[in-house]
Structures are given as C-alpha cells and as structure tokens.
PDB file of C-alpha atoms in Angstrom:
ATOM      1  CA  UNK A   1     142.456  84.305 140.562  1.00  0.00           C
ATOM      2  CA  UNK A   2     141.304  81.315 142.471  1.00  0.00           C
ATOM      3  CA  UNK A   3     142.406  81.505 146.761  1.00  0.00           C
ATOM      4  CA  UNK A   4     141.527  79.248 149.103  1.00  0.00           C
ATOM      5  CA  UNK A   5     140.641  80.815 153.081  1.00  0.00           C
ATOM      6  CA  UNK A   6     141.007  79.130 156.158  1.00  0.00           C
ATOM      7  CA  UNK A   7     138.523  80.522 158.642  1.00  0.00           C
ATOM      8  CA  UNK A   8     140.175  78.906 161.641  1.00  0.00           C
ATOM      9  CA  UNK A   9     143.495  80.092 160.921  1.00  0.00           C
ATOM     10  CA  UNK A  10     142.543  83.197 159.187  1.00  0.00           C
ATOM     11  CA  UNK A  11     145.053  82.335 156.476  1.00  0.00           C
ATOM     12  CA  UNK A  12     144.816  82.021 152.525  1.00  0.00           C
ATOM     13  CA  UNK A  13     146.495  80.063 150.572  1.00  0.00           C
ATOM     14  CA  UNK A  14     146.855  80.707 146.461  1.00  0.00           C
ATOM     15  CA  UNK A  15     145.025  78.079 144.646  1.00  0.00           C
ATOM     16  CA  UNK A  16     145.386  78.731 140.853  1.00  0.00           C
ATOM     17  CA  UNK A  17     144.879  81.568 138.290  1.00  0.00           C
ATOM     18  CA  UNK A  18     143.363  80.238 135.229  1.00  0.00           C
ATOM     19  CA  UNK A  19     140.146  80.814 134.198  1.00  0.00           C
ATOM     20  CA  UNK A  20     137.526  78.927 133.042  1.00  0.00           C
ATOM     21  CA  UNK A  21     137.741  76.691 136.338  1.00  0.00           C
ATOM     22  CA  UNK A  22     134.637  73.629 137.763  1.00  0.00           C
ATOM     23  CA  UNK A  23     135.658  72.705 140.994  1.00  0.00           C
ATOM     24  CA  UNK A  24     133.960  70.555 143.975  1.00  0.00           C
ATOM     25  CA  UNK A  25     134.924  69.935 147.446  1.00  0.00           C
ATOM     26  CA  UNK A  26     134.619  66.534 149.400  1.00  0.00           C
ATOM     27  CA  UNK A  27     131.698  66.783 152.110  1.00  0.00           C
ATOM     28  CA  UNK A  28     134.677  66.472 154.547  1.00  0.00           C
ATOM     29  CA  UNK A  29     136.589  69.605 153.476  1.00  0.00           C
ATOM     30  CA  UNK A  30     140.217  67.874 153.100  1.00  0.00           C
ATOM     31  CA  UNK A  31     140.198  67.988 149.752  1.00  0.00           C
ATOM     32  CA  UNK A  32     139.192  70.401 146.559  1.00  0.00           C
ATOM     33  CA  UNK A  33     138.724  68.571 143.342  1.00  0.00           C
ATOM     34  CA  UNK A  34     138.836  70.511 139.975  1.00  0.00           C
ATOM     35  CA  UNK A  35     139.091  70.662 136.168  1.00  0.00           C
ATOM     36  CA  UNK A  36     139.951  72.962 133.686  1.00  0.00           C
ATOM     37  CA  UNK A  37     136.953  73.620 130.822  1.00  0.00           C
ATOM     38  CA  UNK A  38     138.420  71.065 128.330  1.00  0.00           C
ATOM     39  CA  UNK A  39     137.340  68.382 125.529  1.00  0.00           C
ATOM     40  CA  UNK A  40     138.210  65.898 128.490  1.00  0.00           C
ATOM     41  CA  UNK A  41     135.851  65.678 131.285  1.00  0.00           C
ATOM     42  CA  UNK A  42     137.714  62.951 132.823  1.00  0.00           C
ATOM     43  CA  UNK A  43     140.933  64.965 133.762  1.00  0.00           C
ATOM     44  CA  UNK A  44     140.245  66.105 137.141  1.00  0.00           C
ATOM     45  CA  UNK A  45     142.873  67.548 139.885  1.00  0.00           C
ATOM     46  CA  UNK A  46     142.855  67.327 143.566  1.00  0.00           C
ATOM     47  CA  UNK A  47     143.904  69.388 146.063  1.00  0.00           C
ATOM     48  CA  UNK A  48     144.518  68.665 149.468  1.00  0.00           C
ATOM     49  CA  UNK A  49     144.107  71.170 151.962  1.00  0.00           C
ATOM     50  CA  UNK A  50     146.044  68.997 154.789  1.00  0.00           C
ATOM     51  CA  UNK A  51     149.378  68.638 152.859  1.00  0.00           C
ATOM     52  CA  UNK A  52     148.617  71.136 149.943  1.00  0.00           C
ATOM     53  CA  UNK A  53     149.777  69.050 147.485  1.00  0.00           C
ATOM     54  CA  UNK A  54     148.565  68.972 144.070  1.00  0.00           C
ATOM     55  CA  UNK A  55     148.330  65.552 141.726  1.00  0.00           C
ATOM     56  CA  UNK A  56     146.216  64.437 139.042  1.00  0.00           C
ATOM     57  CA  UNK A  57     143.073  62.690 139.859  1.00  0.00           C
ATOM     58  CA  UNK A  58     141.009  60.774 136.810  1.00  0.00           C
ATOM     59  CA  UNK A  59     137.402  60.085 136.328  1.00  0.00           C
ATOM     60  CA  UNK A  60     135.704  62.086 139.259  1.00  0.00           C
ATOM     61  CA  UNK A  61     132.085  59.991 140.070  1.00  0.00           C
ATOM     62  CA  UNK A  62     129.110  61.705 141.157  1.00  0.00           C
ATOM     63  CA  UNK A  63     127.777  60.636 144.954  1.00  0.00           C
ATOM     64  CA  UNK A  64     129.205  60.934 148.467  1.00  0.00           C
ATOM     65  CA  UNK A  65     132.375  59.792 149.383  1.00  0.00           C
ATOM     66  CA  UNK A  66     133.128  57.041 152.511  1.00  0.00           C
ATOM     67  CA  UNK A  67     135.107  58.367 155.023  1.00  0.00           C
ATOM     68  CA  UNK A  68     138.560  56.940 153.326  1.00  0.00           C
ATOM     69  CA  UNK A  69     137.709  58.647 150.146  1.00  0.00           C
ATOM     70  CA  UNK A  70     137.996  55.254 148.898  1.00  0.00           C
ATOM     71  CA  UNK A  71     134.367  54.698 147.762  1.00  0.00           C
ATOM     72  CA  UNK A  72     131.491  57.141 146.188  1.00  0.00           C
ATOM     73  CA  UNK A  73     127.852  56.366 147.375  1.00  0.00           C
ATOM     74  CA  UNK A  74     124.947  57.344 144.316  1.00  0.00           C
ATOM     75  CA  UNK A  75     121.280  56.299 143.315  1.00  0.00           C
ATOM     76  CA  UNK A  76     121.631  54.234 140.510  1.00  0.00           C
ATOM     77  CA  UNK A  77     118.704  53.877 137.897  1.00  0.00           C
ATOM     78  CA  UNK A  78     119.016  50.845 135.011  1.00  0.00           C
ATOM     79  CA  UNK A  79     119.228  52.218 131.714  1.00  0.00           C
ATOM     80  CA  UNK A  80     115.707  51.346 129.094  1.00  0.00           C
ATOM     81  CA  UNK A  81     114.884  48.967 127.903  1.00  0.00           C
ATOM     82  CA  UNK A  82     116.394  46.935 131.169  1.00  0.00           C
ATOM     83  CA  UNK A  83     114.310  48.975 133.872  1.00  0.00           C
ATOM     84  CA  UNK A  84     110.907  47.993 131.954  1.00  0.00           C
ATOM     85  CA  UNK A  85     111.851  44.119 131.262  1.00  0.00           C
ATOM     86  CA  UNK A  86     112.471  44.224 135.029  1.00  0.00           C
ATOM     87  CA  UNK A  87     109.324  45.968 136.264  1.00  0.00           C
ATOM     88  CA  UNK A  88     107.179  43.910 133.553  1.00  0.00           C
ATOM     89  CA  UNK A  89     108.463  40.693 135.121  1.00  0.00           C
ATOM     90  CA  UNK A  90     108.019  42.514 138.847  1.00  0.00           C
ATOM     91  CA  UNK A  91     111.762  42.456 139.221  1.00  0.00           C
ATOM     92  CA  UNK A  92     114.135  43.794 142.411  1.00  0.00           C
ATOM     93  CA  UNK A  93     115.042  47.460 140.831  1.00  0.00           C
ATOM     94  CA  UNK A  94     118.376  48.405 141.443  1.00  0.00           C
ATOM     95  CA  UNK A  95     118.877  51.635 143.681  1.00  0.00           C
ATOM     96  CA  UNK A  96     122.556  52.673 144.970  1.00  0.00           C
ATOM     97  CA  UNK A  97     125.703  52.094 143.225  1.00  0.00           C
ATOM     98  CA  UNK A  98     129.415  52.759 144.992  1.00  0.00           C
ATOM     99  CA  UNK A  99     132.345  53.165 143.065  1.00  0.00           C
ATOM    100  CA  UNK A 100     135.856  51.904 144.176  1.00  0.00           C
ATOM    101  CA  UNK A 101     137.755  54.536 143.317  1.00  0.00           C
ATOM    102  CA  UNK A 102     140.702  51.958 143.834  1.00  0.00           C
ATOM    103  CA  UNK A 103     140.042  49.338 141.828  1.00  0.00           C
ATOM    104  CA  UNK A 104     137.436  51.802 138.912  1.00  0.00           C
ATOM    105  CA  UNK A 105     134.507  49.012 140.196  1.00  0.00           C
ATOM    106  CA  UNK A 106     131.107  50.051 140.530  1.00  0.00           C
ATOM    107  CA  UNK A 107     128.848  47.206 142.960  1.00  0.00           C
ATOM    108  CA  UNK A 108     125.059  47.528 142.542  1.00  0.00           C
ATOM    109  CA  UNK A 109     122.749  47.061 145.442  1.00  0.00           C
ATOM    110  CA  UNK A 110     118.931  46.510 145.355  1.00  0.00           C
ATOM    111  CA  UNK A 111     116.838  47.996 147.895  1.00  0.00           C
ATOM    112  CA  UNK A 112     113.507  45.653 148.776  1.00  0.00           C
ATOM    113  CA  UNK A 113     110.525  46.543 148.561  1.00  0.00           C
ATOM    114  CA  UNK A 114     111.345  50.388 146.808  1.00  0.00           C
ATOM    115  CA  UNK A 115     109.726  49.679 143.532  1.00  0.00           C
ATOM    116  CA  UNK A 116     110.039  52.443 140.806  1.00  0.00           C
ATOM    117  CA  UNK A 117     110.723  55.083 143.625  1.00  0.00           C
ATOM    118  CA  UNK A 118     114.111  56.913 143.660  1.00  0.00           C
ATOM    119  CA  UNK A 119     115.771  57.166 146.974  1.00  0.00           C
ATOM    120  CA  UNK A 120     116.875  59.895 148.728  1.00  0.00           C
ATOM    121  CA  UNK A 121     119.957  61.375 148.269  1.00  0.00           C
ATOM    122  CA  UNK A 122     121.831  61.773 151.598  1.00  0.00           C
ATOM    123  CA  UNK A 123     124.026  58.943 152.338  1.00  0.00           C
ATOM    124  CA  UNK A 124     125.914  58.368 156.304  1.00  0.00           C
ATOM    125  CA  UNK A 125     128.994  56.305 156.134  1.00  0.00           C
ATOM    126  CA  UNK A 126     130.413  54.356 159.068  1.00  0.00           C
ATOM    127  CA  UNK A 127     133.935  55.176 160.693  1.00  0.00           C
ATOM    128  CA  UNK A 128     135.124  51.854 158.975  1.00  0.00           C
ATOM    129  CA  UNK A 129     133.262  52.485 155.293  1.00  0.00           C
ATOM    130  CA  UNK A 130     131.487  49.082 155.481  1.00  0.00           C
ATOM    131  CA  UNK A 131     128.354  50.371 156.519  1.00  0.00           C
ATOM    132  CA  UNK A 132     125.667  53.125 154.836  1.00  0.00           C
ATOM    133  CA  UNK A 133     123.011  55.118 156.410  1.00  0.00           C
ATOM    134  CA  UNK A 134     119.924  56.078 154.389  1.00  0.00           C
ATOM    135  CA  UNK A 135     116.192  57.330 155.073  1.00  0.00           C
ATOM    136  CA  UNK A 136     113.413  56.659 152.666  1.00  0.00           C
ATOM    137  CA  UNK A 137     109.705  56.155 152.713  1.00  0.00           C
ATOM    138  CA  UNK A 138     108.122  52.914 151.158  1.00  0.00           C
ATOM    139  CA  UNK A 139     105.421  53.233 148.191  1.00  0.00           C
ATOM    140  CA  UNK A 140     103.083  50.881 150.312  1.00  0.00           C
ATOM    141  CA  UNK A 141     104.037  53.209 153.533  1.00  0.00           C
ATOM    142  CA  UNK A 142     102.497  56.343 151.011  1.00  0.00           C
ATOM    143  CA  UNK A 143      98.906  55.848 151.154  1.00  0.00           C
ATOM    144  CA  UNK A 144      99.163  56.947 155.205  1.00  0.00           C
ATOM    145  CA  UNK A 145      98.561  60.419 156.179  1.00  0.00           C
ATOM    146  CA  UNK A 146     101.842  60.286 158.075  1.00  0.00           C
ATOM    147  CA  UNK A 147     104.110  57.619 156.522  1.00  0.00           C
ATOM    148  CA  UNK A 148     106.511  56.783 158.325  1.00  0.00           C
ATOM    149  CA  UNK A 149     110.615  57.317 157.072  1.00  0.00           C
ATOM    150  CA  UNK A 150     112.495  54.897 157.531  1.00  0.00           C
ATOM    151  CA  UNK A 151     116.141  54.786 158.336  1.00  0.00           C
ATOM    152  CA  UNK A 152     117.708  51.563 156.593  1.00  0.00           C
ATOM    153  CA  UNK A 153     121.707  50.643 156.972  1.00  0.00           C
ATOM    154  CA  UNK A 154     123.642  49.414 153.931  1.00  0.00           C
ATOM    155  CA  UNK A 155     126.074  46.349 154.412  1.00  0.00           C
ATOM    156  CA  UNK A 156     128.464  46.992 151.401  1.00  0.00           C
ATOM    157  CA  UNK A 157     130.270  43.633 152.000  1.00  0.00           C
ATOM    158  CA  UNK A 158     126.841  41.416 152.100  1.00  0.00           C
ATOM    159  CA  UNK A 159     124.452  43.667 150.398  1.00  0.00           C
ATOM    160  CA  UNK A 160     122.241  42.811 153.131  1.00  0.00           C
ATOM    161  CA  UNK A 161     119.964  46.104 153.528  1.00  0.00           C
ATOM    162  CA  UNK A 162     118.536  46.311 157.653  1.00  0.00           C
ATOM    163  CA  UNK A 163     115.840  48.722 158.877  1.00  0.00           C
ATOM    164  CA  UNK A 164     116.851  50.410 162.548  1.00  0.00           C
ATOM    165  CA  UNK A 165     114.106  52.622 162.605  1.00  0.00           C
ATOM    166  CA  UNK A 166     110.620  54.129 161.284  1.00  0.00           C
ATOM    167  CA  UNK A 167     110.909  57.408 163.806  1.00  0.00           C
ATOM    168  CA  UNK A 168     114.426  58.806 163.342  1.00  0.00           C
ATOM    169  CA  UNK A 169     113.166  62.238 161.157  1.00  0.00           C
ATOM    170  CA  UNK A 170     116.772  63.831 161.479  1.00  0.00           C
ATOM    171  CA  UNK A 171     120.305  63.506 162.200  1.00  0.00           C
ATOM    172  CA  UNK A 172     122.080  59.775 162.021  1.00  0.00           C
ATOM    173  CA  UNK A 173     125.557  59.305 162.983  1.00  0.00           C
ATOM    174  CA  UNK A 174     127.572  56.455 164.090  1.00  0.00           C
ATOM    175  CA  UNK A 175     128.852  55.319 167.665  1.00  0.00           C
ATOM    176  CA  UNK A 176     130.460  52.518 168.796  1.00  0.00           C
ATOM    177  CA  UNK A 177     131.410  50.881 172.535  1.00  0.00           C
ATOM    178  CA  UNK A 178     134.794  50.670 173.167  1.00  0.00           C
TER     179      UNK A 178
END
C-alpha cells in the first residue's frame, strides 16, 4: 500500500502495506518515521532512506531535529498553576525545550525579555548542533507600527540567548571561515 518515490532517481522503493498508518518525515528527508494506529503511541519506526533499513524507534518528540538527529528543538509552555506563580512574581517564562534523544533529557531555556508571548516556530540549527537560530518580535517592540523581528541565536551548551539582528525578515543559514 504504502511506496516511497525518489524523484532524482526516478525509482520507488516498497515501504509497507498495512493500513491504518501516521507517518512523519525529518525536515532533512533521510529518514521516514512511523507508527501503526495502536493503544501505544510511543512505538514508533524509522526508516532510512540512505541505507533502507528498518529498526524500532521509541518515544518520537514533537519539534525540529539538529542536524545529527540527535536533539529535537520545541516551544515549551509551563504547565498551571507554575506559569501563573511565575508571572505573579514577574518571573523569566520558559520558552524552548530540546530533547536528547540520546540520553531521553529534555533542557529548558528561557528567552529574556518574551513575557507571556509564544515564540515562533521555525528553528535553524548549526552544522555542529550547538547553536539555534530563531526570529521573534518583543511585546515592548509591539506597540511600533513596524516592529522590528528579531533574529536571536541559541547557545545550547550556555543557555546564553544573543541577538544578531533586528532586519533579517527571511532566510538564516549558517557559514563558517575555513
């Protein structure tokens, strides 16, 4: 039932023919994750597309995976009655959470100055997974006619979050000197 096509080589390959199927791709397109419909939502499959090799996979997180598939990027939002105490007492809100799909750890990173606003959802890993892009627009930057977005970077290892720009509106993407 289920075939997967190769537009560069033209080719298909046979995937599986139950029904009943949920299935996701990375953003990358190396690999195809997938469950069956069952009591279990934590039994998910991956296929890779490289080696097509099938093997069992776990808990699947939500968010975008790093460039190793070794970590999943997501907004995070405290659970009640947490997220009131800590806007009562004009708390740091956490905003992004990455899971280590390694080691089943989930790190939680504030984001200053953000206060109850969500941020966006589109997350740009570096070639070495350390660092995260992400654009957002500051509640005190709203009250503008044209706010500016702002393009922040991640440090995963420090937690330290650094603005590199308030004019970037599109594409980021990493470079580095040799």
């Amino acid at each position: 039932k289920y075939y997967i096509y190769d537009y560069d080589t033209e080719t298909s390959t046979y995937f599986a023919r139950l029904e009943n199927l949920e299935f996701q791709w990375d953003e990358f397109g190396d690999l195809l994750f997938y469950r069956y419909q069952t009591d279990d939502p934590n039994e998910w499959y991956v296929f890779d597309t490289h080696t097509a090799e099938f093997s069992f996979y776990g808990d699947l997180k939500n968010g975008f995976w790093s460039r190793d598939y070794r970590y999943r990027i997501s907004p995070y939002r405290l659970p009640e009655p947490e997220y009131s105490e800590r806007i009562e007492n004009e708390e740091e809100l956490p905003k992004i959470q990455i899971w280590d799909s390694e080691t089943d750890l989930t790190r939680i990173y504030c984001v200053p100055q953000t206060e109850q606003d969500n941020l966006t959802e589109t997350y740009v890993w570096s070639p070495d997974n350390r660092y995260v892009i992400f654009r957002l627009q500051l509640p005190a930057d709203a009250v503008h006619e044209s706010a500016p977005v702002r393009t922040l970077i991640l440090d995963t290892d420090t937690g330290y979050v650094t603005e590199i720009s308030q004019e970037v509106r599109g594409i980021s993407l990493w470079t580095f000197e040799k």
